[in-house]
GROMACS .gro file of N, CA and C in nm:
model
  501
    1UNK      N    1  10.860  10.566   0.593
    1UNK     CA    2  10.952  10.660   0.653
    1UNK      C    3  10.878  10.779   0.712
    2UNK      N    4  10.753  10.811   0.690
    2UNK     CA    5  10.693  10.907   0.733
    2UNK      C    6  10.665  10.938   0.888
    3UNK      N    7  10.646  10.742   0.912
    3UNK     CA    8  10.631  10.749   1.062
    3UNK      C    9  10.805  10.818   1.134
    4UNK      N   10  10.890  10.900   1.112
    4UNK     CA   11  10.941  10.910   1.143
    4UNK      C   12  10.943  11.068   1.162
    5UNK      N   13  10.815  11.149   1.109
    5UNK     CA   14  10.868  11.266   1.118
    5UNK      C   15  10.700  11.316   1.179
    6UNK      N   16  10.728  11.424   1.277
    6UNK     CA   17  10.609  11.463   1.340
    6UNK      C   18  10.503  11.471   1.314
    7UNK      N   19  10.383  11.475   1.361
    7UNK     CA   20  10.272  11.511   1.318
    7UNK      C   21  10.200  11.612   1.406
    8UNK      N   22  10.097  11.683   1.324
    8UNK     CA   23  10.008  11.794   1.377
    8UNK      C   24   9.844  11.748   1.317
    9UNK      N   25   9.762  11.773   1.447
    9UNK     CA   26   9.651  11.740   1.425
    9UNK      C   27   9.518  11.829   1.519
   10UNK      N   28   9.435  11.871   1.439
   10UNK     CA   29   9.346  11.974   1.475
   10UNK      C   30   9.224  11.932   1.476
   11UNK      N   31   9.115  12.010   1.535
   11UNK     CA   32   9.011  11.991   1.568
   11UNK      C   33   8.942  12.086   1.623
   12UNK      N   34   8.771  12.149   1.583
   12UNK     CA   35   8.724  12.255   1.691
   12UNK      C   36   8.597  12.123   1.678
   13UNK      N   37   8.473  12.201   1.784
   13UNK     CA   38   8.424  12.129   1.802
   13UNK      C   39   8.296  12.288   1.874
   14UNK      N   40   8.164  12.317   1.837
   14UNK     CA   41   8.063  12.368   1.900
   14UNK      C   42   7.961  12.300   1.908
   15UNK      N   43   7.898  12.348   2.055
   15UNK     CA   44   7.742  12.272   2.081
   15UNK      C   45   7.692  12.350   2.208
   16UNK      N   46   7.571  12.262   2.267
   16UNK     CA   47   7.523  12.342   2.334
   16UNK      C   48   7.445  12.207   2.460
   17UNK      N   49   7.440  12.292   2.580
   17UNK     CA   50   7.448  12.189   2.698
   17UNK      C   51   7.282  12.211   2.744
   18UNK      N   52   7.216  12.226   2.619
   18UNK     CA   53   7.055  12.220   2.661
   18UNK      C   54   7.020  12.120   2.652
   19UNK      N   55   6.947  12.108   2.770
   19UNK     CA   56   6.853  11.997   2.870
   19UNK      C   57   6.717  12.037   2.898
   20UNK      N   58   6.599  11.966   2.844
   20UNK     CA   59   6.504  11.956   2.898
   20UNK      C   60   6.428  11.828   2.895
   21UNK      N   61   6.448  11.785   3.021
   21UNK     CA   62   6.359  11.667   3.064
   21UNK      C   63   6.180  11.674   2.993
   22UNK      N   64   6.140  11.595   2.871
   22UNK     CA   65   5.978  11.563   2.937
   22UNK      C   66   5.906  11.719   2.897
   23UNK      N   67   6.003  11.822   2.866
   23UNK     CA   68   5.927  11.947   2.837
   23UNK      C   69   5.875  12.023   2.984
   24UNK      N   70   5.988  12.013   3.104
   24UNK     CA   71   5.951  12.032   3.252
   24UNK      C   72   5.909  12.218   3.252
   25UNK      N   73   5.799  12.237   3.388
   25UNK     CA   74   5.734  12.334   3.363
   25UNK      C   75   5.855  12.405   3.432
   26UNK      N   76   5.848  12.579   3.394
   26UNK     CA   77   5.900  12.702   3.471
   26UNK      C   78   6.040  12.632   3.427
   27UNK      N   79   6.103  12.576   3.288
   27UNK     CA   80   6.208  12.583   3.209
   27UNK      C   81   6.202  12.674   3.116
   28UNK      N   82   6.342  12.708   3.065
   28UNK     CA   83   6.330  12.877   2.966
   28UNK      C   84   6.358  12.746   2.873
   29UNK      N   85   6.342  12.839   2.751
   29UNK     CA   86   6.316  12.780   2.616
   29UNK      C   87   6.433  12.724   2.575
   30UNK      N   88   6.461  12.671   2.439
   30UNK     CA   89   6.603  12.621   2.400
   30UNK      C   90   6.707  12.723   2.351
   31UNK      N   91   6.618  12.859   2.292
   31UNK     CA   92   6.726  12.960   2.239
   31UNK      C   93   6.783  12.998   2.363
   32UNK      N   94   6.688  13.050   2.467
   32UNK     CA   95   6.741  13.109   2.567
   32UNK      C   96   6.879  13.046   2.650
   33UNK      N   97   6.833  12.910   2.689
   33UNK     CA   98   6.946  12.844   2.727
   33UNK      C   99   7.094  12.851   2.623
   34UNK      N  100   7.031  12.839   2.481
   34UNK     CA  101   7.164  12.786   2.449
   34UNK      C  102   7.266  12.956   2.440
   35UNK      N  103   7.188  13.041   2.463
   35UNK     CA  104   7.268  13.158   2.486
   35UNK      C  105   7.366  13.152   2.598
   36UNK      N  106   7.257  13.118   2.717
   36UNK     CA  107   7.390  13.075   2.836
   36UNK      C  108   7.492  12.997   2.842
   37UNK      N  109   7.436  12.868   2.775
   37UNK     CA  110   7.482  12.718   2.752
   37UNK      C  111   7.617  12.678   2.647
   38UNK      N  112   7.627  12.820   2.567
   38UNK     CA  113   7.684  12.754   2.477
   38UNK      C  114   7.874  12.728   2.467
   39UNK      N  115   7.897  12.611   2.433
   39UNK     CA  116   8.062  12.539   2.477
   39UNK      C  117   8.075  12.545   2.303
   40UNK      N  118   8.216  12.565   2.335
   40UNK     CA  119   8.294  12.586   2.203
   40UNK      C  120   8.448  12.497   2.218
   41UNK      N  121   8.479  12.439   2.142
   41UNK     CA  122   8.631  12.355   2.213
   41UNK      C  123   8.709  12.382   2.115
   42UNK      N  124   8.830  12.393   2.120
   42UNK     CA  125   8.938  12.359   1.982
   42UNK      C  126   9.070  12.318   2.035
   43UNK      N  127   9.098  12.189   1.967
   43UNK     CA  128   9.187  12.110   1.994
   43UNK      C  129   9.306  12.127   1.930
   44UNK      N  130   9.460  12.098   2.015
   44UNK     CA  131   9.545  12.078   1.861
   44UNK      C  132   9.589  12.002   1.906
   45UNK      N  133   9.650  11.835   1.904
   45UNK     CA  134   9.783  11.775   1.901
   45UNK      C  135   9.873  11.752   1.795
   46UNK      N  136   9.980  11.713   1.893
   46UNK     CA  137  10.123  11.716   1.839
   46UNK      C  138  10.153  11.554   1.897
   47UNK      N  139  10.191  11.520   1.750
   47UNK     CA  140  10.295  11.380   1.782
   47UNK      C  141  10.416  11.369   1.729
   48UNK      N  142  10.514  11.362   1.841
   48UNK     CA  143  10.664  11.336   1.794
   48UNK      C  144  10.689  11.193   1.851
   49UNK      N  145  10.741  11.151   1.674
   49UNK     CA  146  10.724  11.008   1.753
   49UNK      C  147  10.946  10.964   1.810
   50UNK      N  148  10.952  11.021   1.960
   50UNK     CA  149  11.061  11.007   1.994
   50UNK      C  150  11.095  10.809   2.025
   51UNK      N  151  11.035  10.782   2.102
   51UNK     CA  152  11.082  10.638   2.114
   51UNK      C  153  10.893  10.599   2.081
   52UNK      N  154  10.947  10.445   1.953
   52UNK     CA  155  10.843  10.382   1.907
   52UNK      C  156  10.892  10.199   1.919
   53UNK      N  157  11.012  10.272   2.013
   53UNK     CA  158  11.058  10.093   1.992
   53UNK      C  159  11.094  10.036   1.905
   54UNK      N  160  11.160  10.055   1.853
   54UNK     CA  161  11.205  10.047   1.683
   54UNK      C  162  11.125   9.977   1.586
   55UNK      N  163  10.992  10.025   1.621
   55UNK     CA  164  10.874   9.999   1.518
   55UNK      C  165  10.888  10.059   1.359
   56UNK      N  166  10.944  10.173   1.363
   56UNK     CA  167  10.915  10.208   1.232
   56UNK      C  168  11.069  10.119   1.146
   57UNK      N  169  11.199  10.082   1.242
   57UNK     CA  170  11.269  10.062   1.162
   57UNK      C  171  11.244   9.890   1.103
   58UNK      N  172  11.149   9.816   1.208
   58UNK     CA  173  11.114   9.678   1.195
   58UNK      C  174  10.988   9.692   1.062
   59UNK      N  175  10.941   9.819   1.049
   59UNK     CA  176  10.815   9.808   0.950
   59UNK      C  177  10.915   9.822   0.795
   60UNK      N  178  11.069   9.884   0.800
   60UNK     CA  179  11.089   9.944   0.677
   60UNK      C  180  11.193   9.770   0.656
   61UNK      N  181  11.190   9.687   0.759
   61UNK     CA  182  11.287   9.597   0.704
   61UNK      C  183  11.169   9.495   0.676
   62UNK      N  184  11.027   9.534   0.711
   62UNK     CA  185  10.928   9.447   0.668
   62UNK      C  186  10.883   9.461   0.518
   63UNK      N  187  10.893   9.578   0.481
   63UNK     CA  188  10.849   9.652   0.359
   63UNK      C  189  10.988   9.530   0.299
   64UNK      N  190  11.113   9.593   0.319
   64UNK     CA  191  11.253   9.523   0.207
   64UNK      C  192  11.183   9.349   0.213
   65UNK      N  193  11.179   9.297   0.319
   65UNK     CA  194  11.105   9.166   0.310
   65UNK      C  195  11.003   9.107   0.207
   66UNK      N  196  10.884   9.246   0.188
   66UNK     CA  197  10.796   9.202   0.120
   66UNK      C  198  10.855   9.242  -0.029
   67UNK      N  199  10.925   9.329  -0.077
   67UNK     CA  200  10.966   9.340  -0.173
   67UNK      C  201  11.050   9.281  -0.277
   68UNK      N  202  11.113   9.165  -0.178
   68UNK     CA  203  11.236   9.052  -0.207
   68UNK      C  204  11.127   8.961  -0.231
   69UNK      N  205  11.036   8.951  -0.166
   69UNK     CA  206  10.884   8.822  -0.184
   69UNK      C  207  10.857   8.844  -0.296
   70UNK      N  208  10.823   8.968  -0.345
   70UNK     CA  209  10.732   9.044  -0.481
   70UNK      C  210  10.859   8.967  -0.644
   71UNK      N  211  10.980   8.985  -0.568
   71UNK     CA  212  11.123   8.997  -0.671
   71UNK      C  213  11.064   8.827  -0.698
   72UNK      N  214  11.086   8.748  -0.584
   72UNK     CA  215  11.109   8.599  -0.590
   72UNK      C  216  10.975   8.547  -0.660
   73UNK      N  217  10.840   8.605  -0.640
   73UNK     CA  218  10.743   8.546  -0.692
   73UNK      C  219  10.758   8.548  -0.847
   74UNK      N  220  10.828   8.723  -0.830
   74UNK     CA  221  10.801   8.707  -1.011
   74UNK      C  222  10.962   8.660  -1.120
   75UNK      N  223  11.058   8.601  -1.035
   75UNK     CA  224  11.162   8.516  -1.073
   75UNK      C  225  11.076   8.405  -1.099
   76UNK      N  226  10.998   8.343  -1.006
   76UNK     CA  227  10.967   8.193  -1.022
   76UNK      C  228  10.800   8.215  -1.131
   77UNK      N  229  10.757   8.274  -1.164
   77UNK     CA  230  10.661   8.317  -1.248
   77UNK      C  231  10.738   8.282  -1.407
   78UNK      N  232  10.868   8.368  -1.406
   78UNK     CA  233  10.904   8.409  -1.548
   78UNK      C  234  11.001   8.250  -1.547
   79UNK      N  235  11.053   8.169  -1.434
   79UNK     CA  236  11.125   8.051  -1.453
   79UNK      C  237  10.989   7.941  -1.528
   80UNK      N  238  10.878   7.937  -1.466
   80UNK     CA  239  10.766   7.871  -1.481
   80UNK      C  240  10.721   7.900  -1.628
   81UNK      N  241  10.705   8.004  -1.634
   81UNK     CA  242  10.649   8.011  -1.801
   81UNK      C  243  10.800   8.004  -1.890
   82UNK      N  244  10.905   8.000  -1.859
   82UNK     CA  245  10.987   7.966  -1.942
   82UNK      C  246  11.002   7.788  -1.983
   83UNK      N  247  10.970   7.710  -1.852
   83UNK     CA  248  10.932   7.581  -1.810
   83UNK      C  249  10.837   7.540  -1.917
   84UNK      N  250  10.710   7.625  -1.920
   84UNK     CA  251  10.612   7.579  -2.004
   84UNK      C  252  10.665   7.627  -2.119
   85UNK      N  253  10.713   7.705  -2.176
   85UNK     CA  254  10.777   7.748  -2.328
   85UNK      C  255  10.882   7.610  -2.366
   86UNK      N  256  10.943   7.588  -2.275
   86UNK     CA  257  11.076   7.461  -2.334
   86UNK      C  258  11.021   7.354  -2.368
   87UNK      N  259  10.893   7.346  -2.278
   87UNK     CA  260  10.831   7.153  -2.247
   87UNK      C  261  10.774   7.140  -2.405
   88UNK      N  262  10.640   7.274  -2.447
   88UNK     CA  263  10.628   7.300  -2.566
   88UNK      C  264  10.692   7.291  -2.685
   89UNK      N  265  10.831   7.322  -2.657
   89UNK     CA  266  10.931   7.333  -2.807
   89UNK      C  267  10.965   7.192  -2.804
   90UNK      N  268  10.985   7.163  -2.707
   90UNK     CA  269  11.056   6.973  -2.651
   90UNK      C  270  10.945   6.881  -2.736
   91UNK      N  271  10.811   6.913  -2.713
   91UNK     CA  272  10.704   6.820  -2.743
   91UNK      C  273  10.683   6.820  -2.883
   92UNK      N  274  10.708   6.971  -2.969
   92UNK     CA  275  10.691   7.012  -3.135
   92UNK      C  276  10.767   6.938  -3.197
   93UNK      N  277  10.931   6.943  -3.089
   93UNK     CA  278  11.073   6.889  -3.189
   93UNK      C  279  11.005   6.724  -3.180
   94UNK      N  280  10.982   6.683  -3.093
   94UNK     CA  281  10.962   6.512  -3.114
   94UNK      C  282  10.826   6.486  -3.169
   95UNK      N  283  10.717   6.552  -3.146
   95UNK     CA  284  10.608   6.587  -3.286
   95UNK      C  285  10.607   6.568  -3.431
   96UNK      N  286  10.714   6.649  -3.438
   96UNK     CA  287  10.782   6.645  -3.575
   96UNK      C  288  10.899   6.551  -3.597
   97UNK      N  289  10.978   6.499  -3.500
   97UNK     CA  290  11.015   6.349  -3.576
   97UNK      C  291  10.937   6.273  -3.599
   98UNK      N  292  10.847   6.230  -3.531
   98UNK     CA  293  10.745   6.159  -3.576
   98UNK      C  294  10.657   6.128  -3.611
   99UNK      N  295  10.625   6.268  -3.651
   99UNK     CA  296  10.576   6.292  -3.816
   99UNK      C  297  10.657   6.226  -3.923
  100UNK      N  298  10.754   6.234  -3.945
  100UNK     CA  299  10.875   6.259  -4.032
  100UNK      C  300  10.880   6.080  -4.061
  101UNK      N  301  10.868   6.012  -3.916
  101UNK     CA  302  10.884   5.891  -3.926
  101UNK      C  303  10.773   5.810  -3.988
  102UNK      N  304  10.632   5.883  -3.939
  102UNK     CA  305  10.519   5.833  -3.943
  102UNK      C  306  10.487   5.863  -4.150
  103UNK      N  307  10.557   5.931  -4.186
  103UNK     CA  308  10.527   5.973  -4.289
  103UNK      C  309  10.631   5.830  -4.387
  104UNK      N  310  10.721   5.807  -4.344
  104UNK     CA  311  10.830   5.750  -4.463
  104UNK      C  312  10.754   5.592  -4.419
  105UNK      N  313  10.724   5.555  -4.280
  105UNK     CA  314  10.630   5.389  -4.237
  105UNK      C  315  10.507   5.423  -4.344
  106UNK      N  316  10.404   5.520  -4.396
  106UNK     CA  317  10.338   5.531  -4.448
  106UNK      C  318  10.343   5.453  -4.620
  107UNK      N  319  10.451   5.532  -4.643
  107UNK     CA  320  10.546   5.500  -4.791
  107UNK      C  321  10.589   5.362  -4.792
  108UNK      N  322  10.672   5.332  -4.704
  108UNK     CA  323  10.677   5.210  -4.711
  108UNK      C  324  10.593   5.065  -4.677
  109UNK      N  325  10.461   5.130  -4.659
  109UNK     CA  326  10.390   5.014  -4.602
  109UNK      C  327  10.271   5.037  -4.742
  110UNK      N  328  10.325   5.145  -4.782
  110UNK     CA  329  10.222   5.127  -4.941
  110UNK      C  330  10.312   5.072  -5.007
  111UNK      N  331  10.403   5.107  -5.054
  111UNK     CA  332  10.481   5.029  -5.136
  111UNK      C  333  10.517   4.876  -5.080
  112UNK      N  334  10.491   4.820  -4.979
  112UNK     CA  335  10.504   4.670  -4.949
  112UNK      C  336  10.326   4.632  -5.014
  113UNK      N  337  10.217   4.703  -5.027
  113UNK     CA  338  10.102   4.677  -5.037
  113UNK      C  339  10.122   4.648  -5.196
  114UNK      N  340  10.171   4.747  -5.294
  114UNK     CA  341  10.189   4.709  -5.404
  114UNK      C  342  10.244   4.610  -5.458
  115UNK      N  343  10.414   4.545  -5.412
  115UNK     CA  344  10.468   4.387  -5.388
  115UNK      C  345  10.382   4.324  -5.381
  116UNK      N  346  10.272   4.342  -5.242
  116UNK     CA  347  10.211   4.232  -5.185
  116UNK      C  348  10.084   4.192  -5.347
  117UNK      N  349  10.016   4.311  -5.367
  117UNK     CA  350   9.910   4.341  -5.544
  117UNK      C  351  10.020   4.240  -5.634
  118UNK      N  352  10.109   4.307  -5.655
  118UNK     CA  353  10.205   4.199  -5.739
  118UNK      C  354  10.210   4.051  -5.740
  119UNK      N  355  10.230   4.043  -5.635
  119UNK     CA  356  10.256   3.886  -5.623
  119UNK      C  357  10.103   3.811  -5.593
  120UNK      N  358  10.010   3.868  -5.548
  120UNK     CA  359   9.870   3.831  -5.544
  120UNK      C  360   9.836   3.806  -5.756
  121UNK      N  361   9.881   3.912  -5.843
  121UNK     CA  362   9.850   3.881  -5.937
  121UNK      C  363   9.891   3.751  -6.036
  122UNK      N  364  10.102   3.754  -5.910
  122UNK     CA  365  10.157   3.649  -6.015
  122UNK      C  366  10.102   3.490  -5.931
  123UNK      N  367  10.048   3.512  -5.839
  123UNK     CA  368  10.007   3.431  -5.802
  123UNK      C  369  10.042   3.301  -5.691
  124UNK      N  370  10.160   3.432  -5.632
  124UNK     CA  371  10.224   3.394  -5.466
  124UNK      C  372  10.173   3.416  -5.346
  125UNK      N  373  10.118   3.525  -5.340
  125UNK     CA  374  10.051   3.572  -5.229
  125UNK      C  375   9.875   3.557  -5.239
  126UNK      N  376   9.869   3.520  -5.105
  126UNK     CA  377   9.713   3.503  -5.100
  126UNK      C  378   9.660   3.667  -5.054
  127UNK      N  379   9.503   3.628  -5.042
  127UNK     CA  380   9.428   3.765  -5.027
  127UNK      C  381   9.410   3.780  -4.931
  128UNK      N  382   9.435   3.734  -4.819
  128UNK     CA  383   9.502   3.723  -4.673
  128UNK      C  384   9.590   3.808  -4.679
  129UNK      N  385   9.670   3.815  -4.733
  129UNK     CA  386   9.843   3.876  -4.722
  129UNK      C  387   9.747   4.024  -4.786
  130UNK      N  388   9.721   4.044  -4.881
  130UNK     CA  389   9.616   4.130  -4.961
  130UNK      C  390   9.558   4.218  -4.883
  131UNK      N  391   9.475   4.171  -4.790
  131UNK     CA  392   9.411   4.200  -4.704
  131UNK      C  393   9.442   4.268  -4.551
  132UNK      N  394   9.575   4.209  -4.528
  132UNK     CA  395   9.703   4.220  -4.446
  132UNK      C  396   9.760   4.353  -4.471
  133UNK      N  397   9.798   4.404  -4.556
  133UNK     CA  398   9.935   4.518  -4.625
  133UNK      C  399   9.830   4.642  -4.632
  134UNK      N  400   9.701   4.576  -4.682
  134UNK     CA  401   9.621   4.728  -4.689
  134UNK      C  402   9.530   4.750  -4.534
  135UNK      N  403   9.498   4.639  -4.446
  135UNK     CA  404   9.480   4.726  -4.299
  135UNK      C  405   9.629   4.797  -4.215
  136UNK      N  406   9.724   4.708  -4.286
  136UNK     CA  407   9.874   4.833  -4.209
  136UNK      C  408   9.914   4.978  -4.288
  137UNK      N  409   9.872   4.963  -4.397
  137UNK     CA  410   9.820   5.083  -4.453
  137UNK      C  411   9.746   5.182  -4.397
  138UNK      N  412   9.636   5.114  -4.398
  138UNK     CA  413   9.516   5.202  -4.302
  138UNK      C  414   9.616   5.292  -4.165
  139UNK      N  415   9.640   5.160  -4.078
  139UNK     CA  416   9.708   5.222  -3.952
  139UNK      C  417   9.821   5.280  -3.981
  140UNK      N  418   9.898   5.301  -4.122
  140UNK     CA  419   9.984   5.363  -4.088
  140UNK      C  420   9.954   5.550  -4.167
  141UNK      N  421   9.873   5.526  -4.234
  141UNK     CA  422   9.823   5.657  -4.302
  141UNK      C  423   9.715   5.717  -4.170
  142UNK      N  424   9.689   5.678  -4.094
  142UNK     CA  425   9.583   5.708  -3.947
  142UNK      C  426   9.712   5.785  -3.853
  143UNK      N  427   9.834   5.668  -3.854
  143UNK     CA  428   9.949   5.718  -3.796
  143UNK      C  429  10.022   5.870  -3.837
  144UNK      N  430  10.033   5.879  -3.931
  144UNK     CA  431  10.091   6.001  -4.027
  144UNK      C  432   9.958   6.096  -3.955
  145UNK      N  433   9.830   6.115  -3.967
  145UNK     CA  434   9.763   6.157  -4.000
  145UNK      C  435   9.733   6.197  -3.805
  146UNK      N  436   9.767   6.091  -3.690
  146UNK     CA  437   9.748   6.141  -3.596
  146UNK      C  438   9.934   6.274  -3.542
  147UNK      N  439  10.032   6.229  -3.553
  147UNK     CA  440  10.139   6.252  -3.581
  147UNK      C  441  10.110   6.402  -3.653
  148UNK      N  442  10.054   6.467  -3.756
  148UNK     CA  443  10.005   6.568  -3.832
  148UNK      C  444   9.936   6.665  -3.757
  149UNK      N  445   9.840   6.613  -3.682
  149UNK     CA  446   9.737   6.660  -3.552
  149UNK      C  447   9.803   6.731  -3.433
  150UNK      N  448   9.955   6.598  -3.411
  150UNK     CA  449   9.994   6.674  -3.278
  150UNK      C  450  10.113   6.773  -3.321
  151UNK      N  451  10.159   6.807  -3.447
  151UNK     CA  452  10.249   6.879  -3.491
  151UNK      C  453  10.178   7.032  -3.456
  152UNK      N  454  10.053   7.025  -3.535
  152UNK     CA  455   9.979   7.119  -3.589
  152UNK      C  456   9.966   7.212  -3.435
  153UNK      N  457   9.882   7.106  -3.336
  153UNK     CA  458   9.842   7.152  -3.194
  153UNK      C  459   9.956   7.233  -3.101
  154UNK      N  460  10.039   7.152  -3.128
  154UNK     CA  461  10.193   7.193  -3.074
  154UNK      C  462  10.240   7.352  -3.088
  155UNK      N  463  10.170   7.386  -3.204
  155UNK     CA  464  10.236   7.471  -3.315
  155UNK      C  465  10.139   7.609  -3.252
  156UNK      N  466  10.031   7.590  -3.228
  156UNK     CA  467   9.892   7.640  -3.215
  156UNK      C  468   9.943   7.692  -3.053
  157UNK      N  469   9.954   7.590  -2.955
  157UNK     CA  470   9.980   7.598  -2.842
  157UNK      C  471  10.132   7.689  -2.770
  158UNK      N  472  10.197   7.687  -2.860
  158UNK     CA  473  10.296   7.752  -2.852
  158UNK      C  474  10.329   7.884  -2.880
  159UNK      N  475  10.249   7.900  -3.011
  159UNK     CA  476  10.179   8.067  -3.067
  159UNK      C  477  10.101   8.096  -2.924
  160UNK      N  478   9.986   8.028  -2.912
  160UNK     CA  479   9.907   8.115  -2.754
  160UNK      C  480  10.041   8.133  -2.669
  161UNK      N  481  10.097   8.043  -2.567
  161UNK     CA  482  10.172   8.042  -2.469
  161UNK      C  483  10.247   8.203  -2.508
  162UNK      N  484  10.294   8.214  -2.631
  162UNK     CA  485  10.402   8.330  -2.671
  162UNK      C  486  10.335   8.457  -2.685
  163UNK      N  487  10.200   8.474  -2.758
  163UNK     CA  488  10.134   8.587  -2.831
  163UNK      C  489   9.996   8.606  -2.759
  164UNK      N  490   9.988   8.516  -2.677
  164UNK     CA  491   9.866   8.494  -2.594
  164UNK      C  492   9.699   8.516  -2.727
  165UNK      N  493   9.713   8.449  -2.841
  165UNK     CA  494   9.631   8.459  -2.920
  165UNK      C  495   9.706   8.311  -3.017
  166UNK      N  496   9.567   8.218  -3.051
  166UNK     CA  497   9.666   8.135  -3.197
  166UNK      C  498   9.634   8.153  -3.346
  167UNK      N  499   9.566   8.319  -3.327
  167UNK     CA  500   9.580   8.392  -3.487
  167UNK      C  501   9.737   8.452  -3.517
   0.00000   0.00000   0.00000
C-alpha cells in the first residue's frame, strides 16, 4: 500500500572540473583550478504516483493470491501429516490384532505339540508327526515374535510422528 502514497527523494553532490592532460606546460596547478572549477549540485525529487495503471492495485490482489497459496499449502501440510498420523494408528490397530492372533496360534500349536508327545509316547504317532508340531511351533513362536516387532515399531513410529522424539 505504500506504493500509493508520495515520495521525496534527495541528493547533493560536490566536485571539481580539473583537467590536466599528461601534466601540460603553462597549466595552473590543481588547487588553483579547483578554486575556479568548483560545481556543487543538490537535487530533490518528488514522486506522486498519480496514474500507475493499476499496478499497485494488481500487486495488492497479488499479495491476497499469495497469501491464499501460503493458507492452502499449509491446509494440505496439516491434511498430510494427519494422513500419516491415521495410516500409523490403522497399521498399530491391525499390528496388534495380530499379535493377539499370532499369540493364541502360538498356544495352540504348543498344546497340539504336547497331544502330538502324548500319543508319540502311547504309541500312535510317529516322530515324523513329532518332528512336524515342533517345526510349526518354531514358525509360530517366530510368528508371535515377528507380530511383537511390528507392534513395538508402530508404537515407536507414532511417538516420533507426534513428539518428534521416540523417548
Amino acid at each position: 500500500k505504500a506504493a500509493l502514497f508520495p515520495t521525496v527523494k534527495g541528493s547533493a553532490g560536490l566536485g571539481s572540473t580539473y583537467f590536466n592532460a599528461l601534466k601540460a606546460d603553462n597549466t595552473r596547478s590543481f588547487f588553483v583550478q579547483s578554486k575556479d572549477n568548483f560545481a556543487q549540485q543538490l537535487a530533490v525529487t518528488v514522486s506522486v504516483p498519480i496514474f500507475n495503471k493499476g499496478k499497485t492495485k494488481r500487486q495488492l490482489k497479488q499479495i491476497e493470491f499469495n497469501k491464499q497459496n501460503i493458507q492452502l499449502s499449509a491446509d494440505n501440510e496439516r491434511l498430510a501429516q494427519q494422513q500419516i498420523l491415521d495410516k500409523l494408528l490403522l497399521e498399530l490397530n491391525e499390528n496388534r490384532k495380530q499379535y493377539g492372533i499370532a499369540i493364541e496360534a502360538s498356544m495352540a500349536t504348543a498344546q497340539s505339540l504336547d497331544y502330538t508327545l502324548r500319543s508319540f509316547e502311547a504309541g500312535k504317532a510317529s516322530i515324523y508327526d513329532v518332528n512336524t508340531s515342533k517345526s510349526n511351533l518354531i514358525k509360530a513362536d517366530s510368528e508371535t515374535i515377528r507380530s511383537k516387532y511390528n507392534v513395538v515399531f508402530n508404537q515407536l513410529m507414532l511417538r516420533y510422528q507426534i513428539y518428534g522424539s521416540i523417548n
